[in-house]
Short mmCIF file of C-alpha atoms in Angstrom, two decimals:
data_model
loop_
_atom_site.label_atom_id
_atom_site.label_comp_id
_atom_site.label_asym_id
_atom_site.label_seq_id
_atom_site.Cartn_x
_atom_site.Cartn_y
_atom_site.Cartn_z
CA MET A 1410 -55.31 112.68 -103.78
CA ALA A 1411 -56.04 113.22 -100.09
CA GLN A 1412 -56.59 116.84 -99.20
CA VAL A 1413 -54.10 117.86 -96.50
CA ILE A 1414 -55.73 120.30 -94.09
CA GLU A 1415 -54.05 122.05 -91.17
CA VAL A 1416 -56.13 122.19 -88.01
CA ASP A 1417 -55.23 124.07 -84.86
CA ASP A 1418 -58.47 124.00 -82.87
CA PRO A 1419 -58.84 120.76 -80.88
CA ALA A 1420 -62.60 121.35 -80.78
CA ASP A 1421 -62.86 121.31 -84.60
CA ALA A 1422 -65.81 119.04 -85.42
CA ARG A 1423 -63.95 117.58 -88.40
CA LEU A 1424 -61.75 115.72 -85.91
CA ASP A 1425 -64.67 114.01 -84.15
CA ASP A 1426 -63.72 110.57 -85.50
CA PHE A 1427 -60.56 110.78 -83.40
CA ARG A 1428 -62.03 112.24 -80.24
CA ASP A 1429 -61.61 110.54 -76.84
CA LEU A 1430 -59.97 107.47 -78.30
CA SER A 1431 -59.82 105.60 -75.04
CA THR A 1432 -63.61 105.23 -75.20
CA ALA A 1433 -63.99 105.40 -78.99
CA ASP A 1434 -64.12 101.64 -79.45
CA ARG A 1435 -67.70 101.40 -78.38
CA ARG A 1436 -69.72 104.29 -79.68
CA PRO A 1437 -73.44 104.26 -79.16
CA ASP A 1438 -73.81 106.54 -82.19
CA ARG A 1439 -72.20 104.05 -84.55
CA PRO A 1440 -74.04 101.07 -86.11
CA GLY A 1441 -74.26 98.25 -83.60
CA GLY A 1442 -72.71 100.42 -80.91
CA ARG A 1443 -69.27 99.63 -82.25
CA GLY A 1444 -66.64 102.21 -83.05
CA LEU A 1445 -64.96 103.08 -86.27
CA VAL A 1446 -61.93 101.12 -87.40
CA LEU A 1447 -58.94 103.03 -86.04
CA ALA A 1448 -55.35 102.58 -87.11
CA GLU A 1449 -52.39 104.02 -85.18
CA GLY A 1450 -48.90 104.58 -86.51
CA VAL A 1451 -47.49 104.71 -90.01
CA VAL A 1452 -47.31 100.97 -90.62
CA VAL A 1453 -50.81 100.18 -89.39
CA VAL A 1454 -52.26 103.20 -91.23
CA GLN A 1455 -50.60 101.88 -94.40
CA ARG A 1456 -52.31 98.54 -93.82
CA LEU A 1457 -55.67 100.27 -93.30
CA LEU A 1458 -55.21 102.25 -96.51
CA ALA A 1459 -54.49 98.99 -98.35
CA SER A 1460 -57.51 97.23 -96.81
CA ARG A 1461 -61.13 96.89 -97.88
CA TYR A 1462 -62.32 99.32 -95.18
CA PRO A 1463 -63.49 102.71 -96.47
CA VAL A 1464 -61.16 105.31 -94.96
CA ARG A 1465 -62.89 108.42 -93.65
CA ALA A 1466 -59.95 110.60 -92.57
CA LEU A 1467 -56.41 110.76 -91.21
CA LEU A 1468 -55.06 112.85 -88.37
CA GLY A 1469 -51.36 113.23 -87.73
CA VAL A 1470 -48.39 115.39 -87.04
CA ARG A 1471 -46.81 116.78 -90.21
CA ARG A 1472 -43.82 114.43 -90.23
CA ARG A 1473 -45.98 111.30 -90.06
CA VAL A 1474 -48.48 112.48 -92.64
CA GLU A 1475 -45.61 113.28 -94.98
CA ALA A 1476 -44.25 109.77 -94.48
CA LEU A 1477 -47.54 108.53 -95.95
CA ALA A 1478 -47.42 110.76 -99.05
CA GLY A 1479 -47.16 107.79 -101.40
CA GLU A 1480 -50.30 106.14 -100.03
CA LEU A 1481 -52.24 109.40 -99.81
CA ALA A 1482 -51.90 109.99 -103.54
CA ASP A 1483 -54.73 107.53 -104.16
CA LEU A 1484 -56.93 108.44 -101.22
CA ASP A 1485 -60.18 110.35 -101.51
CA ALA A 1486 -60.42 111.51 -97.89
CA PRO A 1487 -59.00 114.40 -95.87
CA ALA A 1488 -55.70 114.18 -93.98
CA TYR A 1489 -55.72 116.57 -91.04
CA VAL A 1490 -52.37 117.87 -89.84
CA ALA A 1491 -52.03 119.11 -86.27
CA THR A 1492 -49.37 119.57 -83.63
CA ALA A 1493 -48.73 116.80 -81.13
CA GLU A 1494 -50.35 118.99 -78.46
CA VAL A 1495 -53.57 119.49 -80.45
CA MET A 1496 -53.67 115.75 -81.25
CA ALA A 1497 -53.26 114.90 -77.57
CA GLU A 1498 -56.18 117.17 -76.69
CA VAL A 1499 -58.37 115.55 -79.31
CA VAL A 1500 -57.56 111.89 -78.62
CA GLY A 1501 -57.32 112.37 -74.85
CA PHE A 1502 -53.72 111.24 -74.33
CA HIS A 1503 -50.32 111.65 -75.93
CA LEU A 1504 -50.10 109.38 -78.92
CA ASN A 1505 -46.51 108.30 -79.56
CA ARG A 1506 -47.22 106.97 -82.99
CA GLY A 1507 -48.15 110.42 -84.30
CA VAL A 1508 -50.74 109.44 -86.89
CA LEU A 1509 -54.21 107.93 -86.93
CA ALA A 1510 -56.67 106.89 -89.59
CA ALA A 1511 -60.38 106.18 -89.20
CA ALA A 1512 -62.45 103.96 -91.47
CA ASP A 1513 -65.97 102.66 -91.57
CA ARG A 1514 -66.66 99.05 -90.85
CA ALA A 1515 -67.54 96.79 -93.74
CA ALA A 1516 -69.77 93.74 -94.00
CA PRO A 1517 -67.89 90.51 -93.20
CA PRO A 1518 -66.82 88.51 -96.25
CA ASP A 1519 -69.16 85.85 -97.54
CA LEU A 1520 -68.42 82.58 -95.72
CA ALA A 1521 -68.82 80.45 -98.84
CA GLY A 1522 -66.38 82.64 -100.74
CA LEU A 1523 -63.90 82.77 -97.91
CA THR A 1524 -63.86 79.01 -97.45
CA ALA A 1525 -63.92 78.10 -101.15
CA THR A 1526 -60.23 78.78 -101.75
CA ALA A 1527 -58.85 78.57 -98.20
CA ARG A 1528 -56.43 75.84 -97.25
CA THR A 1529 -56.01 76.69 -93.57
CA LEU A 1530 -58.57 78.34 -91.30
CA ALA A 1531 -58.46 79.26 -87.64
CA VAL A 1532 -61.75 78.85 -85.79
CA LEU A 1533 -61.92 80.61 -82.43
CA GLU A 1534 -64.18 79.88 -79.48
CA GLY A 1535 -64.32 82.20 -76.48
CA VAL A 1536 -61.27 84.28 -77.33
CA GLY A 1537 -62.41 87.40 -75.52
CA ASP A 1538 -59.10 89.05 -74.74
CA HIS A 1539 -58.39 91.83 -77.23
CA GLU A 1540 -54.62 91.46 -77.08
CA ASN A 1541 -54.70 87.71 -77.57
CA LEU A 1542 -57.10 88.16 -80.47
CA GLY A 1543 -54.87 90.78 -82.10
CA ALA A 1544 -51.75 88.66 -81.62
CA LEU A 1545 -53.56 85.70 -83.09
CA PHE A 1546 -54.34 87.62 -86.27
CA ARG A 1547 -50.73 88.75 -86.52
CA ASN A 1548 -49.56 85.15 -86.23
CA ALA A 1549 -52.23 83.93 -88.64
CA ALA A 1550 -51.08 86.48 -91.22
CA ALA A 1551 -47.41 85.59 -90.79
CA LEU A 1552 -47.99 81.86 -91.03
CA GLY A 1553 -50.29 81.78 -94.01
CA VAL A 1554 -53.72 81.24 -92.45
CA ASP A 1555 -56.34 82.16 -95.03
CA GLY A 1556 -59.16 83.21 -92.72
CA VAL A 1557 -60.39 83.36 -89.15
CA LEU A 1558 -63.87 82.22 -88.17
CA LEU A 1559 -65.35 83.47 -84.92
CA GLY A 1560 -67.41 81.18 -82.74
CA PRO A 1561 -69.26 82.33 -79.62
CA GLY A 1562 -67.55 84.41 -76.94
CA CYS A 1563 -64.98 86.09 -79.15
CA SER A 1564 -64.40 89.79 -78.88
CA ASP A 1565 -64.43 92.25 -81.74
CA PRO A 1566 -61.28 91.92 -83.90
CA LEU A 1567 -61.68 95.54 -84.99
CA TYR A 1568 -61.48 96.89 -81.44
CA ARG A 1569 -58.70 99.47 -81.41
CA ARG A 1570 -56.36 97.49 -79.17
CA SER A 1571 -56.74 94.35 -81.28
CA VAL A 1572 -55.93 96.29 -84.44
CA ARG A 1573 -52.83 97.69 -82.77
CA VAL A 1574 -51.55 94.40 -81.32
CA SER A 1575 -52.18 92.68 -84.66
CA MET A 1576 -49.95 95.35 -86.24
CA GLY A 1577 -52.81 95.95 -88.64
CA HIS A 1578 -52.96 92.39 -89.92
CA VAL A 1579 -56.52 92.04 -88.66
CA LEU A 1580 -57.33 94.43 -91.50
CA ALA A 1581 -55.97 91.99 -94.07
CA VAL A 1582 -56.82 88.49 -92.83
CA PRO A 1583 -60.51 87.88 -93.65
CA PHE A 1584 -62.75 86.96 -90.74
CA ALA A 1585 -66.42 86.17 -90.28
CA PRO A 1586 -68.71 84.72 -87.63
CA LEU A 1587 -69.35 80.97 -87.81
CA GLU A 1588 -72.95 80.24 -86.95
CA PRO A 1589 -74.74 78.26 -85.67
CA TRP A 1590 -72.35 76.79 -83.13
CA PRO A 1591 -71.04 74.13 -83.14
CA ASP A 1592 -73.02 72.97 -86.20
CA GLY A 1593 -71.02 75.36 -88.38
CA LEU A 1594 -68.11 72.98 -87.88
CA GLN A 1595 -70.03 70.26 -89.72
CA TRP A 1596 -70.64 72.77 -92.51
CA LEU A 1597 -66.85 73.23 -92.75
CA ARG A 1598 -66.37 69.46 -92.87
CA ASP A 1599 -68.89 69.24 -95.69
CA ARG A 1600 -66.67 71.69 -97.59
CA GLY A 1601 -63.62 69.45 -97.27
CA PHE A 1602 -61.95 70.77 -94.14
CA ARG A 1603 -60.54 68.48 -91.50
CA VAL A 1604 -61.59 70.11 -88.24
CA LEU A 1605 -58.87 69.74 -85.59
CA ALA A 1606 -59.41 70.86 -82.00
CA LEU A 1607 -56.24 72.11 -80.29
CA THR A 1608 -56.42 71.05 -76.65
CA PRO A 1609 -53.94 69.86 -74.02
CA ARG A 1610 -56.13 66.82 -73.27
CA ALA A 1611 -54.07 63.72 -72.82
CA ASP A 1612 -56.09 61.68 -75.33
CA SER A 1613 -55.30 64.08 -78.17
CA GLU A 1614 -52.64 63.27 -80.74
CA PRO A 1615 -49.50 65.38 -81.12
CA LEU A 1616 -49.54 67.93 -83.91
CA SER A 1617 -46.60 66.21 -85.52
CA ALA A 1618 -48.83 63.19 -86.17
CA VAL A 1619 -51.20 65.18 -88.38
CA GLU A 1620 -50.78 64.16 -91.99
CA PRO A 1621 -49.65 67.19 -94.01
CA GLY A 1622 -51.34 68.44 -97.13
CA GLN A 1623 -54.91 68.52 -95.85
CA ARG A 1624 -57.29 71.45 -95.72
CA VAL A 1625 -57.49 72.14 -92.01
CA ALA A 1626 -59.78 74.21 -89.80
CA LEU A 1627 -57.97 74.55 -86.49
CA LEU A 1628 -60.18 75.11 -83.46
CA LEU A 1629 -58.63 77.28 -80.73
CA GLY A 1630 -60.14 78.11 -77.35
CA SER A 1631 -59.39 80.73 -74.77
CA GLU A 1632 -56.42 80.47 -72.48
CA GLY A 1633 -58.19 79.67 -69.26
CA PRO A 1634 -61.07 77.27 -69.87
CA GLY A 1635 -59.98 76.12 -73.34
CA LEU A 1636 -62.41 74.69 -75.85
CA THR A 1637 -65.81 73.50 -74.70
CA ASP A 1638 -66.50 69.78 -74.72
CA GLU A 1639 -69.13 70.29 -77.40
CA ALA A 1640 -66.64 71.99 -79.71
CA ILE A 1641 -64.09 69.20 -79.20
CA ALA A 1642 -66.78 66.59 -79.79
CA ALA A 1643 -67.76 68.29 -83.06
CA ALA A 1644 -64.18 68.15 -84.39
CA ASP A 1645 -62.71 65.32 -86.45
CA ALA A 1646 -59.80 64.93 -84.04
CA ALA A 1647 -58.17 66.51 -81.02
CA VAL A 1648 -54.54 67.53 -81.36
CA ARG A 1649 -52.05 68.90 -78.88
CA ILE A 1650 -48.73 70.64 -78.59
CA PRO A 1651 -46.54 68.39 -76.46
CA MET A 1652 -45.73 70.30 -73.28
CA ALA A 1653 -43.02 69.88 -70.73
CA ARG A 1654 -44.24 68.66 -67.38
CA GLY A 1655 -45.58 71.26 -65.02
CA VAL A 1656 -46.41 73.88 -67.61
CA ASP A 1657 -50.12 74.25 -68.07
CA SER A 1658 -50.43 75.84 -71.45
CA LEU A 1659 -49.29 78.46 -73.88
CA ASN A 1660 -51.01 81.72 -74.61
CA VAL A 1661 -53.69 81.08 -77.28
CA ALA A 1662 -51.95 83.24 -79.89
CA THR A 1663 -48.66 81.44 -79.30
CA ALA A 1664 -50.32 78.02 -79.42
CA GLY A 1665 -51.93 79.09 -82.68
CA ALA A 1666 -48.56 80.10 -84.13
CA VAL A 1667 -46.98 76.78 -83.18
CA ALA A 1668 -49.87 74.89 -84.74
CA PHE A 1669 -50.11 77.02 -87.90
CA HIS A 1670 -46.42 76.43 -88.51
CA ALA A 1671 -46.65 72.72 -87.79
CA LEU A 1672 -49.71 72.22 -89.99
CA GLY A 1673 -48.16 74.21 -92.80
CA ARG A 1674 -44.94 72.28 -92.69
CA GLU A 1675 -45.18 71.24 -96.30
CA TRP A 1676 -44.23 74.79 -97.28
CA THR A 1677 -40.50 75.27 -97.31
CA MET B 446 -43.68 76.72 -40.95
CA ALA B 447 -44.08 80.34 -42.03
CA GLN B 448 -45.14 82.65 -39.24
CA VAL B 449 -48.40 84.38 -40.21
CA ILE B 450 -48.40 87.94 -38.90
CA GLU B 451 -51.23 90.44 -39.18
CA VAL B 452 -50.16 93.95 -40.05
CA ASP B 453 -52.41 96.99 -40.12
CA ASP B 454 -49.93 99.86 -40.39
CA PRO B 455 -48.85 100.51 -43.99
CA ALA B 456 -45.72 102.23 -42.66
CA ASP B 457 -44.59 99.05 -40.86
CA ALA B 458 -40.89 98.62 -41.72
CA ARG B 459 -41.31 94.86 -41.96
CA LEU B 460 -43.18 95.46 -45.25
CA ASP B 461 -40.35 97.41 -46.85
CA ASP B 462 -39.60 94.66 -49.36
CA PHE B 463 -43.00 95.32 -50.90
CA ARG B 464 -42.97 99.10 -50.82
CA ASP B 465 -43.50 101.23 -53.97
CA LEU B 466 -43.49 98.23 -56.27
CA SER B 467 -43.67 100.26 -59.44
CA THR B 468 -40.10 101.41 -58.79
CA ALA B 469 -38.92 98.40 -56.79
CA ASP B 470 -37.29 96.67 -59.75
CA ARG B 471 -34.24 98.85 -59.63
CA ARG B 472 -33.20 99.55 -56.09
CA PRO B 473 -29.96 101.38 -55.50
CA ASP B 474 -29.78 99.81 -52.03
CA ARG B 475 -29.74 96.26 -53.42
CA PRO B 476 -26.62 94.52 -54.78
CA GLY B 477 -25.96 95.70 -58.32
CA GLY B 478 -28.80 98.22 -58.08
CA ARG B 479 -31.29 95.50 -58.92
CA GLY B 480 -34.42 94.76 -56.98
CA LEU B 481 -35.52 91.72 -55.10
CA VAL B 482 -37.23 88.89 -56.92
CA LEU B 483 -40.94 89.62 -56.63
CA ALA B 484 -43.76 87.20 -57.34
CA GLU B 485 -47.39 88.27 -57.71
CA GLY B 486 -50.43 86.03 -57.42
CA VAL B 487 -50.94 82.57 -55.99
CA VAL B 488 -49.54 80.61 -58.94
CA VAL B 489 -46.40 82.68 -59.37
CA VAL B 490 -45.81 82.76 -55.61
CA GLN B 491 -46.05 78.97 -55.62
CA ARG B 492 -43.40 78.87 -58.32
CA LEU B 493 -41.17 81.20 -56.32
CA LEU B 494 -41.57 79.02 -53.24
CA ALA B 495 -40.56 76.00 -55.33
CA SER B 496 -37.56 77.80 -56.83
CA ARG B 497 -33.94 78.11 -55.76
CA TYR B 498 -34.41 81.76 -54.71
CA PRO B 499 -34.31 82.33 -50.93
CA VAL B 500 -37.73 83.70 -49.96
CA ARG B 501 -37.65 86.62 -47.54
CA ALA B 502 -41.35 87.23 -46.88
CA LEU B 503 -44.90 87.12 -48.21
CA LEU B 504 -47.57 89.81 -48.07
CA GLY B 505 -51.17 89.07 -48.92
CA VAL B 506 -54.81 89.35 -48.09
CA ARG B 507 -56.01 86.58 -45.80
CA ARG B 508 -57.80 84.58 -48.46
CA ARG B 509 -54.75 84.39 -50.73
CA VAL B 510 -52.33 83.57 -47.91
CA GLU B 511 -54.67 80.79 -46.81
CA ALA B 512 -54.69 79.42 -50.36
CA LEU B 513 -50.93 78.94 -49.93
CA ALA B 514 -51.15 77.08 -46.62
CA GLY B 515 -49.71 73.90 -48.09
CA GLU B 516 -46.60 75.63 -49.43
CA LEU B 517 -46.13 77.74 -46.29
CA ALA B 518 -45.77 74.66 -44.13
CA ASP B 519 -42.17 74.28 -45.27
CA LEU B 520 -41.23 77.96 -45.36
CA ASP B 521 -38.96 79.63 -42.85
CA ALA B 522 -40.02 83.23 -43.49
CA PRO B 523 -42.85 85.48 -42.33
CA ALA B 524 -46.19 85.76 -44.17
CA TYR B 525 -47.74 89.14 -43.50
CA VAL B 526 -51.51 89.39 -43.75
CA ALA B 527 -53.10 92.76 -44.44
CA THR B 528 -56.28 94.17 -45.90
CA ALA B 529 -56.40 95.04 -49.61
CA GLU B 530 -56.38 98.72 -48.62
CA VAL B 531 -53.23 98.42 -46.52
CA MET B 532 -51.55 96.40 -49.29
CA ALA B 533 -52.46 99.08 -51.83
CA GLU B 534 -50.88 101.75 -49.64
CA VAL B 535 -47.70 99.74 -49.29
CA VAL B 536 -47.22 98.70 -52.91
CA GLY B 537 -48.49 101.98 -54.33
CA PHE B 538 -51.44 100.66 -56.37
CA HIS B 539 -54.28 98.18 -56.06
CA LEU B 540 -52.92 94.71 -56.63
CA ASN B 541 -55.59 92.43 -58.09
CA ARG B 542 -53.65 89.29 -57.44
CA GLY B 543 -53.80 89.78 -53.69
CA VAL B 544 -50.51 88.17 -52.69
CA LEU B 545 -46.82 88.88 -53.14
CA ALA B 546 -43.61 87.18 -52.21
CA ALA B 547 -40.11 88.64 -52.13
CA ALA B 548 -36.89 86.67 -52.48
CA ASP B 549 -33.22 87.42 -52.70
CA ARG B 550 -31.42 86.96 -55.95
CA ALA B 551 -29.10 84.00 -56.32
CA ALA B 552 -25.90 83.50 -58.27
CA PRO B 553 -26.56 82.26 -61.83
CA PRO B 554 -26.07 78.54 -62.35
CA ASP B 555 -22.68 77.34 -63.47
CA LEU B 556 -22.55 77.39 -67.28
CA ALA B 557 -20.68 74.13 -67.51
CA GLY B 558 -23.24 72.39 -65.32
CA LEU B 559 -26.19 73.93 -67.13
CA THR B 560 -24.93 72.90 -70.54
CA ALA B 561 -23.67 69.45 -69.56
CA THR B 562 -27.07 67.80 -69.58
CA ALA B 563 -29.08 70.22 -71.74
CA ARG B 564 -30.46 69.11 -75.09
CA THR B 565 -32.00 72.40 -76.18
CA LEU B 566 -30.85 75.89 -75.26
CA ALA B 567 -32.14 79.31 -76.21
CA VAL B 568 -29.45 81.97 -76.67
CA LEU B 569 -30.73 85.54 -76.71
CA GLU B 570 -29.11 88.63 -78.18
CA GLY B 571 -30.54 92.10 -77.60
CA VAL B 572 -33.87 91.00 -76.13
CA GLY B 573 -34.43 94.12 -74.07
CA ASP B 574 -38.21 94.15 -73.81
CA HIS B 575 -39.31 92.79 -70.43
CA GLU B 576 -42.59 91.38 -71.69
CA ASN B 577 -41.00 89.61 -74.63
CA LEU B 578 -38.35 88.21 -72.32
CA GLY B 579 -40.95 86.95 -69.86
CA ALA B 580 -43.07 85.40 -72.61
CA LEU B 581 -39.99 83.74 -74.02
CA PHE B 582 -39.28 82.03 -70.70
CA ARG B 583 -42.89 80.88 -70.47
CA ASN B 584 -42.66 79.36 -73.93
CA ALA B 585 -39.24 77.87 -73.21
CA ALA B 586 -40.63 76.18 -70.11
CA ALA B 587 -43.70 74.86 -71.92
CA LEU B 588 -41.73 73.49 -74.84
CA GLY B 589 -38.93 71.77 -72.98
CA VAL B 590 -36.02 74.18 -73.36
CA ASP B 591 -33.40 73.31 -70.77
CA GLY B 592 -31.79 76.71 -70.30
CA VAL B 593 -31.59 80.26 -71.55
CA LEU B 594 -28.24 81.98 -72.18
CA LEU B 595 -28.15 85.75 -72.30
CA GLY B 596 -25.93 87.55 -74.80
CA PRO B 597 -25.43 91.32 -74.86
CA GLY B 598 -28.35 93.73 -74.74
CA CYS B 599 -30.79 91.49 -72.88
CA SER B 600 -32.75 92.88 -70.00
CA ASP B 601 -33.00 91.37 -66.56
CA PRO B 602 -35.19 88.23 -66.53
CA LEU B 603 -35.94 88.80 -62.86
CA TYR B 604 -37.44 92.23 -63.44
CA ARG B 605 -40.91 92.18 -61.91
CA ARG B 606 -42.79 92.47 -65.17
CA SER B 607 -40.78 89.66 -66.76
CA VAL B 608 -41.51 87.38 -63.82
CA ARG B 609 -45.21 88.16 -64.13
CA VAL B 610 -45.45 87.70 -67.91
CA SER B 611 -43.47 84.46 -67.65
CA MET B 612 -46.11 83.28 -65.16
CA GLY B 613 -43.21 82.51 -62.86
CA HIS B 614 -41.44 80.16 -65.24
CA VAL B 615 -38.41 82.44 -65.31
CA LEU B 616 -37.91 81.21 -61.74
CA ALA B 617 -37.62 77.61 -62.93
CA VAL B 618 -35.84 77.69 -66.29
CA PRO B 619 -32.11 78.14 -65.57
CA PHE B 620 -30.44 81.12 -67.20
CA ALA B 621 -26.94 82.58 -67.24
CA PRO B 622 -24.96 85.17 -69.18
CA LEU B 623 -22.96 83.87 -72.14
CA GLU B 624 -19.63 85.69 -72.34
CA PRO B 625 -17.59 86.71 -74.22
CA TRP B 626 -19.78 87.43 -77.23
CA PRO B 627 -19.98 85.95 -79.79
CA ASP B 628 -17.05 83.67 -78.88
CA GLY B 629 -19.22 81.95 -76.28
CA LEU B 630 -21.08 80.40 -79.21
CA GLN B 631 -17.91 78.55 -80.21
CA TRP B 632 -17.64 77.35 -76.63
CA LEU B 633 -21.15 75.87 -77.00
CA ARG B 634 -20.17 74.20 -80.25
CA ASP B 635 -17.17 72.68 -78.53
CA ARG B 636 -19.61 71.13 -76.09
CA GLY B 637 -21.60 69.44 -78.84
CA PHE B 638 -24.32 71.94 -79.57
CA ARG B 639 -25.34 72.82 -83.09
CA VAL B 640 -25.77 76.60 -83.00
CA LEU B 641 -28.69 77.70 -85.18
CA ALA B 642 -29.46 81.37 -85.81
CA LEU B 643 -33.17 82.10 -86.29
CA THR B 644 -33.45 84.87 -88.85
CA PRO B 645 -35.85 85.75 -91.68
CA ARG B 646 -32.91 86.11 -94.10
CA ALA B 647 -33.71 84.57 -97.46
CA ASP B 648 -30.56 82.44 -97.53
CA SER B 649 -31.51 80.61 -94.32
CA GLU B 650 -33.00 77.14 -94.42
CA PRO B 651 -36.52 76.43 -93.18
CA LEU B 652 -36.80 75.01 -89.69
CA SER B 653 -38.41 71.88 -91.09
CA ALA B 654 -35.12 71.06 -92.83
CA VAL B 655 -33.23 70.80 -89.55
CA GLU B 656 -32.38 67.20 -88.83
CA PRO B 657 -34.06 66.14 -85.58
CA GLY B 658 -32.30 64.59 -82.64
CA GLN B 659 -29.41 67.04 -82.34
CA ARG B 660 -28.40 69.11 -79.35
CA VAL B 661 -29.35 72.60 -80.44
CA ALA B 662 -28.56 76.10 -79.20
CA LEU B 663 -31.09 78.37 -80.88
CA LEU B 664 -30.02 81.99 -81.30
CA LEU B 665 -32.85 84.53 -81.10
CA GLY B 666 -32.58 88.28 -81.62
CA SER B 667 -34.83 91.18 -80.79
CA GLU B 668 -37.94 91.90 -82.79
CA GLY B 669 -36.80 95.02 -84.61
CA PRO B 670 -33.15 94.69 -85.66
CA GLY B 671 -32.91 90.90 -85.26
CA LEU B 672 -29.60 89.13 -84.72
CA THR B 673 -26.39 90.95 -85.50
CA ASP B 674 -24.38 89.83 -88.50
CA GLU B 675 -21.60 88.72 -86.20
CA ALA B 676 -23.91 86.44 -84.25
CA ILE B 677 -25.28 84.90 -87.43
CA ALA B 678 -21.75 84.43 -88.75
CA ALA B 679 -20.74 82.65 -85.55
CA ALA B 680 -23.60 80.12 -85.87
CA ASP B 681 -23.40 76.78 -87.65
CA ALA B 682 -26.40 77.60 -89.79
CA ALA B 683 -29.17 80.15 -90.24
CA VAL B 684 -32.74 78.87 -90.06
CA ARG B 685 -36.07 80.57 -90.65
CA ILE B 686 -39.76 80.22 -90.08
CA PRO B 687 -41.39 80.37 -93.51
CA MET B 688 -43.58 83.48 -93.56
CA ALA B 689 -46.43 84.50 -95.74
CA ARG B 690 -45.59 87.34 -98.09
CA GLY B 691 -45.92 90.83 -96.69
CA VAL B 692 -45.59 89.89 -93.04
CA ASP B 693 -42.31 91.05 -91.61
CA SER B 694 -41.84 88.84 -88.61
CA LEU B 695 -43.28 87.32 -85.50
CA ASN B 696 -42.77 88.54 -81.98
CA VAL B 697 -39.52 87.03 -80.65
CA ALA B 698 -41.27 84.95 -77.99
CA THR B 699 -43.69 83.57 -80.56
CA ALA B 700 -40.90 82.83 -83.02
CA GLY B 701 -39.10 81.05 -80.21
CA ALA B 702 -42.16 78.92 -79.45
CA VAL B 703 -42.56 77.92 -83.09
CA ALA B 704 -38.90 76.97 -83.29
CA PHE B 705 -38.74 75.16 -79.94
CA HIS B 706 -41.70 73.03 -81.01
CA ALA B 707 -40.27 72.38 -84.46
CA LEU B 708 -36.83 71.46 -83.13
CA GLY B 709 -38.31 69.24 -80.47
CA ARG B 710 -40.46 67.40 -82.93
CA GLU B 711 -39.03 64.05 -81.97
CA TRP B 712 -41.02 64.20 -78.73
CA THR B 713 -44.54 63.03 -79.16
#
C-alpha cells in the first residue's frame, strides 16, 4: 500500500524527482544523463503503475491521488499530496493533469526474446521528433504491433513529451535498439521476418499488394529525409501508401498507423 | 507581378493584416468575427497562392520572398519585405518560417457541385480541436478524399493553427457545412453515397469488410466522446478499425487516415 504523505513545502527534498520538469528529461545526475520516467495525468500514471518500470513516487493534488486509490493499494512507494500551487512551484509550471509519477528506467528487453513471439515489428530510423515518436507508439499499441526497434538517429522514447503524446503506451510496447545498422535487419530476416521499407519511392509496391499472414518488420524513416538508401537496400521489399498527386507524405506516425492496419488486415 | 516593397517601420499600417498574429484568428472587425486566411512558410504560402482564396499581401524576410519569385510573377498584391526583427514586432513573436501571406475568406463551395463528382467524402461531427482538424485535412489530401463536410461542433478549418498543421492542404481540399444535422446525411445517401460511421463500438463491422468501389461518406467524431448516437443511427452502417486490447482509440486524424486508405484500397 502506497503511503500517502501530505507535503506543503515546495522545497521538500522528497519532491526532487518532480522538480523543474521542463528540464528534467535530461539529468546529468541520472545514469546516462537521461531523466527518470515521468508520467502525467491519471491515465498515464495508471499505465506507468502497470508497467515494468520501478515506480519511485507519485505527486498529485488530493483529488487525483484519490482517483488512483485502486492502483495504489499494491504500490510500495510514497504518494505525496500537495496543493496545485505547491505542485506548480515544484514542477515549474501549472500542471493541468494534477498528478505525476516518477519511475526508474529499466534495461531494454532482450532482443531475442522480444522477436521470438512477435508477429509485427516497427523498425525506426532517424525518428528524432519526440511527438512523432510518442504518437507512433500510441498507434503501434492500438494496432497490435508487438515491439519497436530503434535504429540510428531515434530520440529517447522515454522522454517526458514522448510518454505524454503516446498516452503512456510507450510504457507498454516493448522497444530496444537494433544494432549494428543496417546489419540488424538481416538478423531479423534470419529470424523469419519479412523486412518491408515504407517509402514513397515510385518503384515500391502498394501496401495492399503485400501478402497477408507474414511476420513483418516494417521500416519507417523520419518525415523529412525518409529512410536512407542503405536501409531500403537492406530490406526485402519497398512498399508505399498510395498518395494523391501533389501531397508529399504523411506524418511518420500516421503512415505507420496506415501500414500497421493494412498489414494486420487478416484480423477482423 | 507582385510589387515588392521594403518596409522598416513595424507600425506601418500596410502591415496590419499581419499584426498580433496570436490573436489574429478571431478578429471582430472581419466578417463573422473570423480572421483572414493566414499562411506561414514557403510551402504553405505556395499552397495559398495556388488556392481559390484572394491573396491580399505577403510579408517576409528577403530570402523567403525571393524563394517565392516564381509564384509572385502572377500575383496582383504587394509583397512586403522586412527584417526578421521588424517582422517579429509586427506579428508579436519570432516567426521561424520567415514568410506570411494573408488572404480573404471565400464562400464555401456549393454542396451539390462538391458532391456531384466526389467518390470519397469525410463528414466530421464535433471535431473542435484545431490541430486534429488540420491533420485530418492533411491526411484527407494525401489519401485522395475529395471533400470534407462539417457537421455541428467542428472548429474553423481556416483558423491559423489548422492551416499550419494541415501544411496548407486545408486550402486545397474543398469543405462546406452539412446542414441540417443529421438529416444532411440522408441527403448524401440520396446522392449515391454509402454513409459509414467510424466508431469503436463492438457491433460495428471491421473496415476490411467494406466492399470496395463504392462512393463513401465516412463519418468521423471527436476523439473523446466520438460520434453521437443520432449520427451513427443516421448512417448506413457502423465500421471500426480493429484495435488491440486495452487501447481505447486513435487520434481522429489518424483514424481517418487508416480508414481513407482502407476504403480507397482499389487504387494501387
